[in-house]
Short mmCIF file of C-alpha atoms and ligand atoms in Angstrom, two decimals:
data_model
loop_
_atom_site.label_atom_id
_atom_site.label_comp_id
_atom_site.label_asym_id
_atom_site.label_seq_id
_atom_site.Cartn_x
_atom_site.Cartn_y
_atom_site.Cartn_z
CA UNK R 1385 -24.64 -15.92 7.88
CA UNK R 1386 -28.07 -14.65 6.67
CA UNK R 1387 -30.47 -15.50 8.94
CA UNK R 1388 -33.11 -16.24 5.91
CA UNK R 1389 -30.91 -19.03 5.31
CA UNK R 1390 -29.65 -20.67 8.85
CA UNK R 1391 -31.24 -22.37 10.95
CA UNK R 1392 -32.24 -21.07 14.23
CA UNK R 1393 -35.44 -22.52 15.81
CA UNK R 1394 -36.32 -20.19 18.45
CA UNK R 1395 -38.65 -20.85 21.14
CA UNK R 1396 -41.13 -18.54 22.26
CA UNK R 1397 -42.38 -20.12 24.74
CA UNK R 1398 -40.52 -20.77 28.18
CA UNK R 1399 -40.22 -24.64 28.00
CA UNK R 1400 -41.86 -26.20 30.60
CA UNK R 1401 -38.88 -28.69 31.56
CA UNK R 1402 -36.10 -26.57 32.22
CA UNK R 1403 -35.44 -25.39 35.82
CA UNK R 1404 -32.60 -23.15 35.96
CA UNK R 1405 -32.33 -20.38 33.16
CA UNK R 1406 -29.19 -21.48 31.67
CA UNK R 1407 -31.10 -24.88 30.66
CA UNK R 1408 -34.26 -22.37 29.54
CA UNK R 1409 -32.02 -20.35 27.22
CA UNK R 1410 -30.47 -23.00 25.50
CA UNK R 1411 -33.48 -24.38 24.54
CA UNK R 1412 -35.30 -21.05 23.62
CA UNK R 1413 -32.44 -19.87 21.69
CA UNK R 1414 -32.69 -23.26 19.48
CA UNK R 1415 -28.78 -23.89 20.82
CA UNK R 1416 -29.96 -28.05 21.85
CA UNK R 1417 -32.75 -30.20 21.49
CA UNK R 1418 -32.72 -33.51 23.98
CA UNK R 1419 -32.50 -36.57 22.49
CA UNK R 1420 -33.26 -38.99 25.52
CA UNK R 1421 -32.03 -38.11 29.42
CA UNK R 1422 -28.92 -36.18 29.54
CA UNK R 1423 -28.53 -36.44 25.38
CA UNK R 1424 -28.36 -33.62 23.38
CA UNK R 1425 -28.08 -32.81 20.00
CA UNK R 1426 -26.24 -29.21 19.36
CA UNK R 1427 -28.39 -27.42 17.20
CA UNK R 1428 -25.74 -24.93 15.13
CA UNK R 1429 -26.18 -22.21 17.26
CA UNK R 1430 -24.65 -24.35 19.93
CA UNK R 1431 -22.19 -25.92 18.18
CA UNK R 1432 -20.80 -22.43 17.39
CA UNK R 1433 -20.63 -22.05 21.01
CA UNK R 1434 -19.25 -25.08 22.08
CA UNK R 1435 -16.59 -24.74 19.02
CA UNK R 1436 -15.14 -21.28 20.95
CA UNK R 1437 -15.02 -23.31 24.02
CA UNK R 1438 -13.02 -25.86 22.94
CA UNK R 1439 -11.15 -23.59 20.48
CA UNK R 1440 -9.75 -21.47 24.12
CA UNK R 1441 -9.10 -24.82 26.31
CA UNK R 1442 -7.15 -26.11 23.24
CA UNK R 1443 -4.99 -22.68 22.51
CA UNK R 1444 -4.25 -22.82 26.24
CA UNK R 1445 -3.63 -26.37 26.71
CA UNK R 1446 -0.72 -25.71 23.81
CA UNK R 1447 0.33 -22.30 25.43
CA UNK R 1448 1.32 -24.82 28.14
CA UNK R 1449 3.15 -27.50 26.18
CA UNK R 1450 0.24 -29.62 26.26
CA UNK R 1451 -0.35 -32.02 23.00
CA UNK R 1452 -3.44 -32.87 21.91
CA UNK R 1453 -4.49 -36.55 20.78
CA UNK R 1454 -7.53 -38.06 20.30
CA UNK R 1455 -8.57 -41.38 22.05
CA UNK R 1456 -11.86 -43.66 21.22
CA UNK R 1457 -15.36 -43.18 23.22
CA UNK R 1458 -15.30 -47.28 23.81
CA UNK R 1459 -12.90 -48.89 25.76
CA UNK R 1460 -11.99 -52.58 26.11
CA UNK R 1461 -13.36 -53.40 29.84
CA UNK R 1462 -9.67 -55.30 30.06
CA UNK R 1463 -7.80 -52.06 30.77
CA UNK R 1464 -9.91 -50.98 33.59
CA UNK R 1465 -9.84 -54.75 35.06
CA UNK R 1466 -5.84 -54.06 34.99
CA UNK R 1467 -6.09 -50.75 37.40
CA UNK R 1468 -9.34 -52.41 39.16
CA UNK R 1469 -11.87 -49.61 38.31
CA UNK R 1470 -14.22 -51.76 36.05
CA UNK R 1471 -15.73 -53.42 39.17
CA UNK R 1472 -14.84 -50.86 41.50
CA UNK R 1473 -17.09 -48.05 39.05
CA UNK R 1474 -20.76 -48.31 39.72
CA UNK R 1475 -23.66 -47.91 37.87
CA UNK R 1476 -22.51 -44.73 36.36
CA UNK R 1477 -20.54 -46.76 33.82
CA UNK R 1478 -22.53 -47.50 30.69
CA UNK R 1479 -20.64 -51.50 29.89
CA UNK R 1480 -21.19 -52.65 26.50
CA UNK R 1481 -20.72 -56.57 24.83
CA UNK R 1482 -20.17 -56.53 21.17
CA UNK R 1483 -20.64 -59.02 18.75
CA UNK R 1484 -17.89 -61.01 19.57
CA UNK R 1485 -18.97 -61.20 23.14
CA UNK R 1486 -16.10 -59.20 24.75
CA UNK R 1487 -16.58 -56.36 27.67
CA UNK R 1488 -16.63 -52.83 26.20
CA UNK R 1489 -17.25 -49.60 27.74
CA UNK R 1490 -18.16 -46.16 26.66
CA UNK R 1491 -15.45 -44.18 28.58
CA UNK R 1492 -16.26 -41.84 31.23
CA UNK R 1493 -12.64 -40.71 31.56
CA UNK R 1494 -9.69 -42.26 30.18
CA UNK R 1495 -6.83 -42.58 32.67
CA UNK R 1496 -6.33 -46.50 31.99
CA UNK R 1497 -6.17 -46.07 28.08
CA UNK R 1498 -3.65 -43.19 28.47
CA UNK R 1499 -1.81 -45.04 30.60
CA UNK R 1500 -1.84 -48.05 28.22
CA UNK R 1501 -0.91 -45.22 25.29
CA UNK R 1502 2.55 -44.48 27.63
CA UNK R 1503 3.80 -47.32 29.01
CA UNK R 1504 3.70 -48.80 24.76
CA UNK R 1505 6.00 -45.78 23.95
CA UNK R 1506 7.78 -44.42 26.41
CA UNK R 1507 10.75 -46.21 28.66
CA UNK R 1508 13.14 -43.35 29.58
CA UNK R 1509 12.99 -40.10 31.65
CA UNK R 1510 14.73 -38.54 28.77
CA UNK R 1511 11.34 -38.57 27.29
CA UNK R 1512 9.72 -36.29 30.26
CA UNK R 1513 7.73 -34.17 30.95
CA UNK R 1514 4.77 -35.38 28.81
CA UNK R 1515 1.28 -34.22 29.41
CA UNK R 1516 -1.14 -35.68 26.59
CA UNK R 1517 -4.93 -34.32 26.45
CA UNK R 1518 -7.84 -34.91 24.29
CA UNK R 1519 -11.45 -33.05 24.11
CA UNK R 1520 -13.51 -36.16 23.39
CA UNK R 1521 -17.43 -37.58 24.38
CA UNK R 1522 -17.68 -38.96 27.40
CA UNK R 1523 -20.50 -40.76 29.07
CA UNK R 1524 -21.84 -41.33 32.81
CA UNK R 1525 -24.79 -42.72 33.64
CA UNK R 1526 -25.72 -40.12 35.92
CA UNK R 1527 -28.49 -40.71 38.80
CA UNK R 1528 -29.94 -37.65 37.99
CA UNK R 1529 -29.18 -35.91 34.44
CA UNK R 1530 -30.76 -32.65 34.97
CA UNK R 1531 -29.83 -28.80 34.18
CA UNK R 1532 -29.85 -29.36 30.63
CA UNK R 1533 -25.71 -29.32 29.40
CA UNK R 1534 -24.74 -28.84 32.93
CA UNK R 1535 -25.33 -32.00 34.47
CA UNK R 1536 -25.58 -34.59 31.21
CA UNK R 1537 -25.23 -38.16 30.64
CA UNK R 1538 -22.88 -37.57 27.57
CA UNK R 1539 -21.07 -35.05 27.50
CA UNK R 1540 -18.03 -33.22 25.87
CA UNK R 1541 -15.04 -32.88 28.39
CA UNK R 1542 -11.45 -31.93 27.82
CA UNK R 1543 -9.11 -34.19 30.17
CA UNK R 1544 -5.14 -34.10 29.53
CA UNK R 1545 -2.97 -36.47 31.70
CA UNK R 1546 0.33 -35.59 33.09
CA UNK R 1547 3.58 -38.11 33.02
CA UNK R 1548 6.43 -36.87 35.14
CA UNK R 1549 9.32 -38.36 36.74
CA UNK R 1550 9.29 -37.76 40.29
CA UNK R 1551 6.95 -36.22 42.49
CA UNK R 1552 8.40 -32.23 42.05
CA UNK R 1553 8.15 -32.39 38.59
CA UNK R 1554 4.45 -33.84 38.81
CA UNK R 1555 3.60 -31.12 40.78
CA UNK R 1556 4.62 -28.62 38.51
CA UNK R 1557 2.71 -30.19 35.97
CA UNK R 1558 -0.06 -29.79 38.54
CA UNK R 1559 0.45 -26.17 38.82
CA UNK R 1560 1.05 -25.78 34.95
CA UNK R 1561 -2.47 -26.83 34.61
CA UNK R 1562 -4.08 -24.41 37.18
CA UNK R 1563 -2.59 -21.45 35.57
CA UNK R 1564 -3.52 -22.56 32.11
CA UNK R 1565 -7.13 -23.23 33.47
CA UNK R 1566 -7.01 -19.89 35.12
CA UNK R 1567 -6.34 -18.45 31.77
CA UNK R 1568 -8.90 -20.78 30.24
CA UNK R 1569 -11.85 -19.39 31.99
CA UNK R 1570 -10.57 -15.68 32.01
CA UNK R 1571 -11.06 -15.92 28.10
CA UNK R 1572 -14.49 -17.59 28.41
CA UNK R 1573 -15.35 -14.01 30.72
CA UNK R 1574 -15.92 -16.16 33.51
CA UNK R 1575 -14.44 -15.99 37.32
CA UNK R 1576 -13.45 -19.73 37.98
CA UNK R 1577 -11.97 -19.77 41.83
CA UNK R 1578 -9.79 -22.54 42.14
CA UNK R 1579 -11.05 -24.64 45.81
CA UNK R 1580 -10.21 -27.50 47.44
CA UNK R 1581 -11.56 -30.53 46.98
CA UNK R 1582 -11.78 -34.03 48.25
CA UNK R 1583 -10.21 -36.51 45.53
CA UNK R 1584 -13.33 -39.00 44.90
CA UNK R 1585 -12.62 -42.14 42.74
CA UNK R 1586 -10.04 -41.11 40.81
CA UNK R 1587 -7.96 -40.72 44.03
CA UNK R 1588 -5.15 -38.64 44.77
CA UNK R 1589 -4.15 -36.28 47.38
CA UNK R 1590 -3.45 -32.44 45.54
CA UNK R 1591 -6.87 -31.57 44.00
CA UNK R 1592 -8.53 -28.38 43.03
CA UNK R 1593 -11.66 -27.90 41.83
CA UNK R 1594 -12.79 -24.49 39.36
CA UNK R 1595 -16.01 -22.97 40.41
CA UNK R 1596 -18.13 -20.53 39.03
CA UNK R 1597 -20.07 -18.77 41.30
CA UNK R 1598 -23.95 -18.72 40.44
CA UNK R 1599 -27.24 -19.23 42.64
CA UNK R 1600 -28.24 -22.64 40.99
CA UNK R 1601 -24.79 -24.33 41.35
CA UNK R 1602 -25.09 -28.06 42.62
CA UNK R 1603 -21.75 -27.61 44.89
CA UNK R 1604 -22.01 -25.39 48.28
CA UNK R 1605 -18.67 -23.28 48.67
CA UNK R 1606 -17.01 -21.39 51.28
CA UNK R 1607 -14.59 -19.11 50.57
CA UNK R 1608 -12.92 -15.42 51.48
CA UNK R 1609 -14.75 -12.73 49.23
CA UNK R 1610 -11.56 -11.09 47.86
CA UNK R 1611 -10.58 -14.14 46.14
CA UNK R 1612 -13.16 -13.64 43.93
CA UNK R 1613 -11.74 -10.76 42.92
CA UNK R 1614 -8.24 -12.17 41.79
CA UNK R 1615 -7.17 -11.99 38.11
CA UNK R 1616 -4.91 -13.04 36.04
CA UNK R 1617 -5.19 -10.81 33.18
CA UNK R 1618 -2.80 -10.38 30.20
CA UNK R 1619 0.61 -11.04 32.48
CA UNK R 1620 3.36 -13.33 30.46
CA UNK R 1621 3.64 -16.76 32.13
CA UNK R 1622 6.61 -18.86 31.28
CA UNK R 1623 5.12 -22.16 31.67
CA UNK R 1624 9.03 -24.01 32.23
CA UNK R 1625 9.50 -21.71 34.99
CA UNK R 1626 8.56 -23.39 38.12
CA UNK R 1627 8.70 -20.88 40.37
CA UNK R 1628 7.03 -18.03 38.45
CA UNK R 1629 4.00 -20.65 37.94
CA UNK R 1630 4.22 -21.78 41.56
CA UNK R 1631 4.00 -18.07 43.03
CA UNK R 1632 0.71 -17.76 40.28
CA UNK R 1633 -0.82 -20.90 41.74
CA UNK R 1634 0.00 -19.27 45.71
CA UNK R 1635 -1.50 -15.87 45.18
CA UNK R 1636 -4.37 -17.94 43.75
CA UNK R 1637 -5.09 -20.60 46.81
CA UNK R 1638 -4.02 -18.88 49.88
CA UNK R 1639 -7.08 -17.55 50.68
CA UNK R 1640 -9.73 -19.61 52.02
CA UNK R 1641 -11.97 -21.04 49.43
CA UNK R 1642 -13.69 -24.84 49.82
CA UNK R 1643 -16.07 -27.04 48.77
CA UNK R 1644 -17.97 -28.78 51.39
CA UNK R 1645 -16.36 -31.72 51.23
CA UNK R 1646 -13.17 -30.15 52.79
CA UNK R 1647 -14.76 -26.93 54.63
CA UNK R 1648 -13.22 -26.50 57.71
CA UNK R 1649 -15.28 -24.32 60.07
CA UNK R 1650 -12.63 -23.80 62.82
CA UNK R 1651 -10.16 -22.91 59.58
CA UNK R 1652 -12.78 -20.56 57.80
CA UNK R 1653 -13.59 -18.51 61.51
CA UNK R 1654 -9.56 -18.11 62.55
CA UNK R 1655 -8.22 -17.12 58.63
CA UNK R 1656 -11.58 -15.14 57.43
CA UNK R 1657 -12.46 -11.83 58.78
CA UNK R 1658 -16.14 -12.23 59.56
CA UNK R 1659 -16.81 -9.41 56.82
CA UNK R 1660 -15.27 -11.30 53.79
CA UNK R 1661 -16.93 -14.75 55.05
CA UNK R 1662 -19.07 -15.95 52.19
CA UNK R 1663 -21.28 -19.53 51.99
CA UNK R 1664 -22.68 -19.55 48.28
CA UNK R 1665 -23.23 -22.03 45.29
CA UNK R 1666 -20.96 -22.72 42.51
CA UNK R 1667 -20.63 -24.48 39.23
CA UNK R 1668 -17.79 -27.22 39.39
CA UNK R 1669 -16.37 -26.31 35.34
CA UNK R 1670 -13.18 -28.06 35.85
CA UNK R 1671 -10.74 -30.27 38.32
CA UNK R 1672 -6.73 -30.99 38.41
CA UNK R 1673 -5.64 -34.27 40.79
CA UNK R 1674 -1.87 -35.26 41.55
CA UNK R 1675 -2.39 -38.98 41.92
CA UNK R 1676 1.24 -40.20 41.94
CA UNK R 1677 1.62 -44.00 40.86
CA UNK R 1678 -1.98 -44.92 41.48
CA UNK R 1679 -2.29 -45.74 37.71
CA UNK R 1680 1.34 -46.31 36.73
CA UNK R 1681 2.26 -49.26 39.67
CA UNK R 1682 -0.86 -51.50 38.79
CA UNK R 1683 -0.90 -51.04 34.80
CA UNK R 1684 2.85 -51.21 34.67
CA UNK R 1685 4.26 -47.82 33.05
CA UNK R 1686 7.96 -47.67 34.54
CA UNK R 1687 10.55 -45.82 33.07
CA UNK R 1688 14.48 -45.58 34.02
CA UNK R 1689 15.38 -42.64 36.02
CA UNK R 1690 18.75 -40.41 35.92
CA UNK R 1691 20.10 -43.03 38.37
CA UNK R 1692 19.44 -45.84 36.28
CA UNK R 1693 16.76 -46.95 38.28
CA UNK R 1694 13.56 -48.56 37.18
CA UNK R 1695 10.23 -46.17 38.90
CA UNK R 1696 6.75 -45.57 37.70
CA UNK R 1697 6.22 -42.44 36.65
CA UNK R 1698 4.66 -39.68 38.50
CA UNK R 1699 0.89 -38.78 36.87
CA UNK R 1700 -2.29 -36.94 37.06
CA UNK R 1701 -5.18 -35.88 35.70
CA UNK R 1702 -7.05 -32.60 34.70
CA UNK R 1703 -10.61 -32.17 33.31
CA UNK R 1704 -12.61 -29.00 32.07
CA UNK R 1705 -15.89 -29.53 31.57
CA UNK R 1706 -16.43 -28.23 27.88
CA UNK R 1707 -20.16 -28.79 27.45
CA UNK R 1708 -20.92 -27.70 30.80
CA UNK R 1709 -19.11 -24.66 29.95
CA UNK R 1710 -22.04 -23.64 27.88
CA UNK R 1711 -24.09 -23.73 30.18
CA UNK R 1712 -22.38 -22.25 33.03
CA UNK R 1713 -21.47 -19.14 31.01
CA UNK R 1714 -24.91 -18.44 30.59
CA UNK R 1715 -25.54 -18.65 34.37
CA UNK R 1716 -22.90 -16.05 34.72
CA UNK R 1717 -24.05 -13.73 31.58
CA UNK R 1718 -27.55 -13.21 31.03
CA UNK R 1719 -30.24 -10.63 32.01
CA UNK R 1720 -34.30 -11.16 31.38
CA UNK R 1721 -34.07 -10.79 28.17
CA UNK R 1722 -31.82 -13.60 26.88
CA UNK R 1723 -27.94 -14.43 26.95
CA UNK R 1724 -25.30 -12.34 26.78
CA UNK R 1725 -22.55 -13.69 25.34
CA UNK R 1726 -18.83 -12.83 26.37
CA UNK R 1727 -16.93 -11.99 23.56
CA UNK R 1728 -14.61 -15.09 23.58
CA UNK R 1729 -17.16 -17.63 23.29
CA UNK R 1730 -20.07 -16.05 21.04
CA UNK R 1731 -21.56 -17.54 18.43
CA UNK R 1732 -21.43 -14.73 15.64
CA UNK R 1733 -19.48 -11.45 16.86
CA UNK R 1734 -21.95 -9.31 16.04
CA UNK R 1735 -25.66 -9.30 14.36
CA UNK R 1736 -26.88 -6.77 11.89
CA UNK R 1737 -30.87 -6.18 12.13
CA UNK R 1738 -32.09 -4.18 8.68
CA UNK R 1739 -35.34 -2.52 9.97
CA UNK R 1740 -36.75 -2.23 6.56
CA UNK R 1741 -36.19 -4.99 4.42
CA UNK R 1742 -36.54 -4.05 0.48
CA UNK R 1743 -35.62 -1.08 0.73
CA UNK R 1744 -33.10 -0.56 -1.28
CA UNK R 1745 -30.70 1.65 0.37
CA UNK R 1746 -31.53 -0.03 3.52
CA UNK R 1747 -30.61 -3.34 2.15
CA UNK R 1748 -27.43 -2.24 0.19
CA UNK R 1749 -26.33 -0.65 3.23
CA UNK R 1750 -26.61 -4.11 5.38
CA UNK R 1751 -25.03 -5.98 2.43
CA UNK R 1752 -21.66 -3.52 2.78
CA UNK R 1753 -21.63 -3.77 6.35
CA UNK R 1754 -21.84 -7.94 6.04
CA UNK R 1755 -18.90 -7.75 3.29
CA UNK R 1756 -16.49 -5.50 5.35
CA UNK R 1757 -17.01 -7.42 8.71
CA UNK R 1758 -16.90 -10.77 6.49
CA UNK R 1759 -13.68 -9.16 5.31
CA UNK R 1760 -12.19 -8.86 8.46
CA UNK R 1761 -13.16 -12.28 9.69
CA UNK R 1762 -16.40 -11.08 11.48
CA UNK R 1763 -19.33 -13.14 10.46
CA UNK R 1764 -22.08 -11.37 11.32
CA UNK R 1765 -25.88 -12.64 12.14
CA UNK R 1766 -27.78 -10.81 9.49
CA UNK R 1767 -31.25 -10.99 10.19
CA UNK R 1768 -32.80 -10.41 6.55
CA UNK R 1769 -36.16 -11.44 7.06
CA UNK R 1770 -39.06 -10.12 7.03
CA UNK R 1771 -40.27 -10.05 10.70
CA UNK R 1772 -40.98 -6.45 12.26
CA UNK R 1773 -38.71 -4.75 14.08
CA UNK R 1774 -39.65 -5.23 17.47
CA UNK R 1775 -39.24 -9.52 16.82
CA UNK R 1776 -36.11 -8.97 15.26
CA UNK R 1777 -34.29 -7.57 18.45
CA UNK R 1778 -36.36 -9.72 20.66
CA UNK R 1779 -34.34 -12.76 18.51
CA UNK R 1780 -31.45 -10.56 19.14
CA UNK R 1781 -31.22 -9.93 22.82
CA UNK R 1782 -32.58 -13.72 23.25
CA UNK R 1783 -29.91 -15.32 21.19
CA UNK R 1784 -27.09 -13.32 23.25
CA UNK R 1785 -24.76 -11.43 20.25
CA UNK R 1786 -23.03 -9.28 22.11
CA UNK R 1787 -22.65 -6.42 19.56
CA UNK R 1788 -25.88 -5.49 16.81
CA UNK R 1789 -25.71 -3.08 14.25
CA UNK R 1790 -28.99 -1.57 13.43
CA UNK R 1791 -29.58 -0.06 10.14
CA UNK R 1792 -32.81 1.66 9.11
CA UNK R 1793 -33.99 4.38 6.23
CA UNK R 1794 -32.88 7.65 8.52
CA UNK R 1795 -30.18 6.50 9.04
CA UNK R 1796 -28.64 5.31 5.99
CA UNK R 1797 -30.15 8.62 4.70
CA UNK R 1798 -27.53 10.34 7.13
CA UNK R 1799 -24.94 8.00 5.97
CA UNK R 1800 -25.13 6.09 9.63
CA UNK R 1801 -25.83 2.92 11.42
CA UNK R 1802 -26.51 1.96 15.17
CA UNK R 1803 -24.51 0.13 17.32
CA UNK R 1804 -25.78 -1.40 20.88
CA UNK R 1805 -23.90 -3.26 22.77
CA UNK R 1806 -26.06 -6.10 24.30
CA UNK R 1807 -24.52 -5.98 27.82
CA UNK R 1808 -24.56 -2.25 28.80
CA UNK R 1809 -28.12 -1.43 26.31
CA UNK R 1810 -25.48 1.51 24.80
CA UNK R 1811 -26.17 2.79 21.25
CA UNK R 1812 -24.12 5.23 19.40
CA UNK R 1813 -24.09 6.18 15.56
CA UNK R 1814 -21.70 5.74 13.49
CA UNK R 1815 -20.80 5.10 9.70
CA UNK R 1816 -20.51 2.03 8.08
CA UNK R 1817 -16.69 2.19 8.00
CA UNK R 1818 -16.14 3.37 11.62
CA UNK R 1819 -18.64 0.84 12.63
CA UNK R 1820 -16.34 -1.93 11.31
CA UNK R 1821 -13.54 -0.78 12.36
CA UNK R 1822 -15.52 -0.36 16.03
CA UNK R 1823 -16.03 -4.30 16.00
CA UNK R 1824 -12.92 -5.04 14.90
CA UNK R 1825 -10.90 -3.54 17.50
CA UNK R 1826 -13.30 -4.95 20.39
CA UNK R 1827 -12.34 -8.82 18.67
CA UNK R 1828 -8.90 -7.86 18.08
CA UNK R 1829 -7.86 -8.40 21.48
CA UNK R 1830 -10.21 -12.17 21.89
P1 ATP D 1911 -19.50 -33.70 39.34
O1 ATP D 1911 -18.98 -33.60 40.77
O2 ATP D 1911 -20.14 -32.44 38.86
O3 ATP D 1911 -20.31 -34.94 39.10
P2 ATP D 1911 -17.00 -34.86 38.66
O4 ATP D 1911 -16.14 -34.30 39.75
O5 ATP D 1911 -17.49 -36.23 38.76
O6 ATP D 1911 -18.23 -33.87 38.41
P3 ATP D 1911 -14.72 -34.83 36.92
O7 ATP D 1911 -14.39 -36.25 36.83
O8 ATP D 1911 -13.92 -33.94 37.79
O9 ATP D 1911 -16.26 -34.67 37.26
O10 ATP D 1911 -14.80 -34.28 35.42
C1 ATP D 1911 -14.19 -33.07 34.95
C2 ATP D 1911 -15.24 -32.02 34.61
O11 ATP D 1911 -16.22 -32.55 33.73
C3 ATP D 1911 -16.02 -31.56 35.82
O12 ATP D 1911 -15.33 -30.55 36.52
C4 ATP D 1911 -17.29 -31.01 35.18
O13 ATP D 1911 -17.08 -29.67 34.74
C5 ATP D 1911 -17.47 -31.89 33.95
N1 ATP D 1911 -18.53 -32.89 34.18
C6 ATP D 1911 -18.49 -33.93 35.03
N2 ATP D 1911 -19.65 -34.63 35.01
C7 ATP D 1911 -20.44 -33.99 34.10
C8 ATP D 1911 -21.75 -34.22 33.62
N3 ATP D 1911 -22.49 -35.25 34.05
N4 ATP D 1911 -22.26 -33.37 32.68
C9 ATP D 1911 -21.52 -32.34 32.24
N5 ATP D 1911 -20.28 -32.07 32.65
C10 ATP D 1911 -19.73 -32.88 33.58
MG1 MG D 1912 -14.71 -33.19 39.64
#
């Protein structure tokens, strides 16, 4: 992408509205632009963001066996009267009449329409394990939208629903979907620690929430320091295998780590040293439940057992927040002078800044290095304008790439290029060949 040619309204002014820096950056970096409370539009250098996101949480969902289906943003209020949740929600739902005078509501999670989906198609156990998952809109009519992405009233989350047929197999489903999340986050470059959590209206006794650690996180969290330190990393996980996932899901929740709601003090005191103790703030980015037949008994989706027998079938439910993600990234991965993207989630791999535009080895230079990493499926960011310099990598470093290739008269006339690497401010020269092949083998592994 040329620059010249994209469009990337940059701020340079700090925007008066936003509190935390994640919100600030997002809007300096032209990534959103609020369209009422809690309603954004994603400018394209957001959308090429959020795309990675959801790009990762679907490859993993699959990795796990998970299929992907898309359900509407309305829903006919009659479903939810079936499970009781269309009185029992409260003001967060947003309830719609349409033309023909029937209840509607824009969904802000879709157990009762998944459950409608299953119980229309499937009778047997034969047809188990399912887990179904979509990355679709959703909208709550939060109290208080705030944090830009993080806390919006629409907003893009992925939520997959697990049918089993007893209890043992629901639970592995359970932990199927905390090592895929694990591995989900990993990509994004982010620690997510897995706590506990109290259920809240979905209901349900197993739940885990996904935290990211980070100063202006809304939840307060209590948990053993070398938890944070855990990692998953590139180890094969055979997602049939129950016990191989189980032992993942162990090594990952033995050690204390809570969110307020359940925070035991007398429990944190006897199982934490005093020295690996730590109260901080995190990011809730995703939550698994184990909810049994809460949906399944009232809306009716039975199927026939080994035995013969008629029982409703085992479920849960399992959100990432994919919008939020955006946001909470950039919590975790910025410095003061702009993001800095991870490489699994930026929006162009690298950017290529040509100090002197017009000049005509200068330019021809910047056009090879755009064809070979085009080549090699590395769109670059070339910034071909005319600004100086010195704005140029300011629009760098703001906007987050987390590679740039600088190319400039002296160099060329040497036959080299610069590249920095946005986290660690490192340069080195190289030529334009090596430099491609530098970028490629950084991506090759994302
Ligand atoms: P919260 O406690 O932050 O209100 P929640 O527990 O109500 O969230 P879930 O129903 O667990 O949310 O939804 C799954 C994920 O969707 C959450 O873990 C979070 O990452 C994301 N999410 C929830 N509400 C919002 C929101 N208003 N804006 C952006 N993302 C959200
Ligand atoms: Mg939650």
């Amino acid at each position: 992408m040329r620059l010249s040619r994209y469009f990337l309204p940059v701020l340079k002014e700090n925007p008066a509205e936003a509190q935390i820096v994640s919100h600030r950056l997002m809007l300096r970096a032209g990534m959103i632009r609020q369209q009422a409370a809690g309603i954004y539009s994603w400018l394209p250098l957001g959308l090429r963001v959020l795309r990675n996101i959801e790009r990762i949480v679907h490859e993993e969902q699959q990795r796990a066996g998970h299929i992907p289906l898309l359900m509407p943003t309305l829903q006919p209020a009659d479903l939810w009267r079936e499970s009781g949740r269309y009185d029992a929600y409260g003001p967060e739902m947003l309830r719609i009449r349409d033309r023909q005078d029937r209840d509607m509501l824009y969904g802000p999670t879709n157990e009762e329409m998944i459950t409608d989906i299953f119980r229309a198609h499937v009778t047997s156990y034969r047809q188990l394990p399912l887990t179904l998952y979509h990355i679709q809109w959703k909208f709550r009519d939060e109290m208080r939208p705030r944090f830009g992405v993080m806390r919006g009233r629409e907003f893009l989350m992925k939520d997959g629903y697990n049918f089993d047929v007893d209890r043992d197999a629901a639970l592995h489903a359970y932990n199927r979907h905390m090592v895929s999340y694990l591995r989900t986050y990993e990509r994004m470059g982010l620690t997510a620690i897995p706590m506990r959590a109290a259920s809240g209206p979905i209901g349900g006794d197993n739940t885990h929430e996904f935290l990211v650690l980070a100063e202006t996180g809304e939840s307060e969290v209590f948990y053993d320091d070398r938890v944070a330190g855990l990692k998953l990393g590139a180890r094969e996980i055979d997602y049939d295998d129950r016990a191989q996932v189980a032992a993942v899901c162990e090594e990952f929740t033995t050690l204390y780590a809570r969110t307020d709601e359940t925070h035991d003090e007398g429990i944190f005191a006897a199982q934490v040293p005093a020295d690996h103790r730590r109260v901080a703030r995190g990011i809730e980015v995703g939550q698994i439940f184990y909810f049994a037949t809460k949906y399944s008994e009232p809306m009716g989706a039975y199927v026939t057992n080994e035995a013969g027998e008629r029982v409703p079938v085992h479920m849960g439910s399992h959100g990432i927040g994919v919008s939020r993600l955006a946001g909470a990234i950039i919590e975790a991965s910025h410095d003061d002078r702009g993001i800095i993207w991870p490489e699994g989630v930026t929006p162009f791999p690298v950017g290529i800044v040509n100090l002197k535009q017009g000049d005509t080895a200068t330019d021809a230079a910047c056009e090879e290095l755009y064809a070979a990493l085009t080549a090699r499926g590395l769109e670059p960011l070339y910034d071909d304008t005319g600004e100086r310099a010195g704005a140029k990598f300011a629009t760098m470093d703001l906007i987050g790439l987390p590679w740039r290739l600088t190319v400039g008269p002296r160099g060329v006339a040497r036959g080299v290029v610069e590249l920095t690497s946005r986290r660690s401010g490192e340069s080195e020269e190289l030529t334009v060949a090596a430099a491609v092949d530098r970028v490629a083998a950084v991506f090759a592994g994302v």
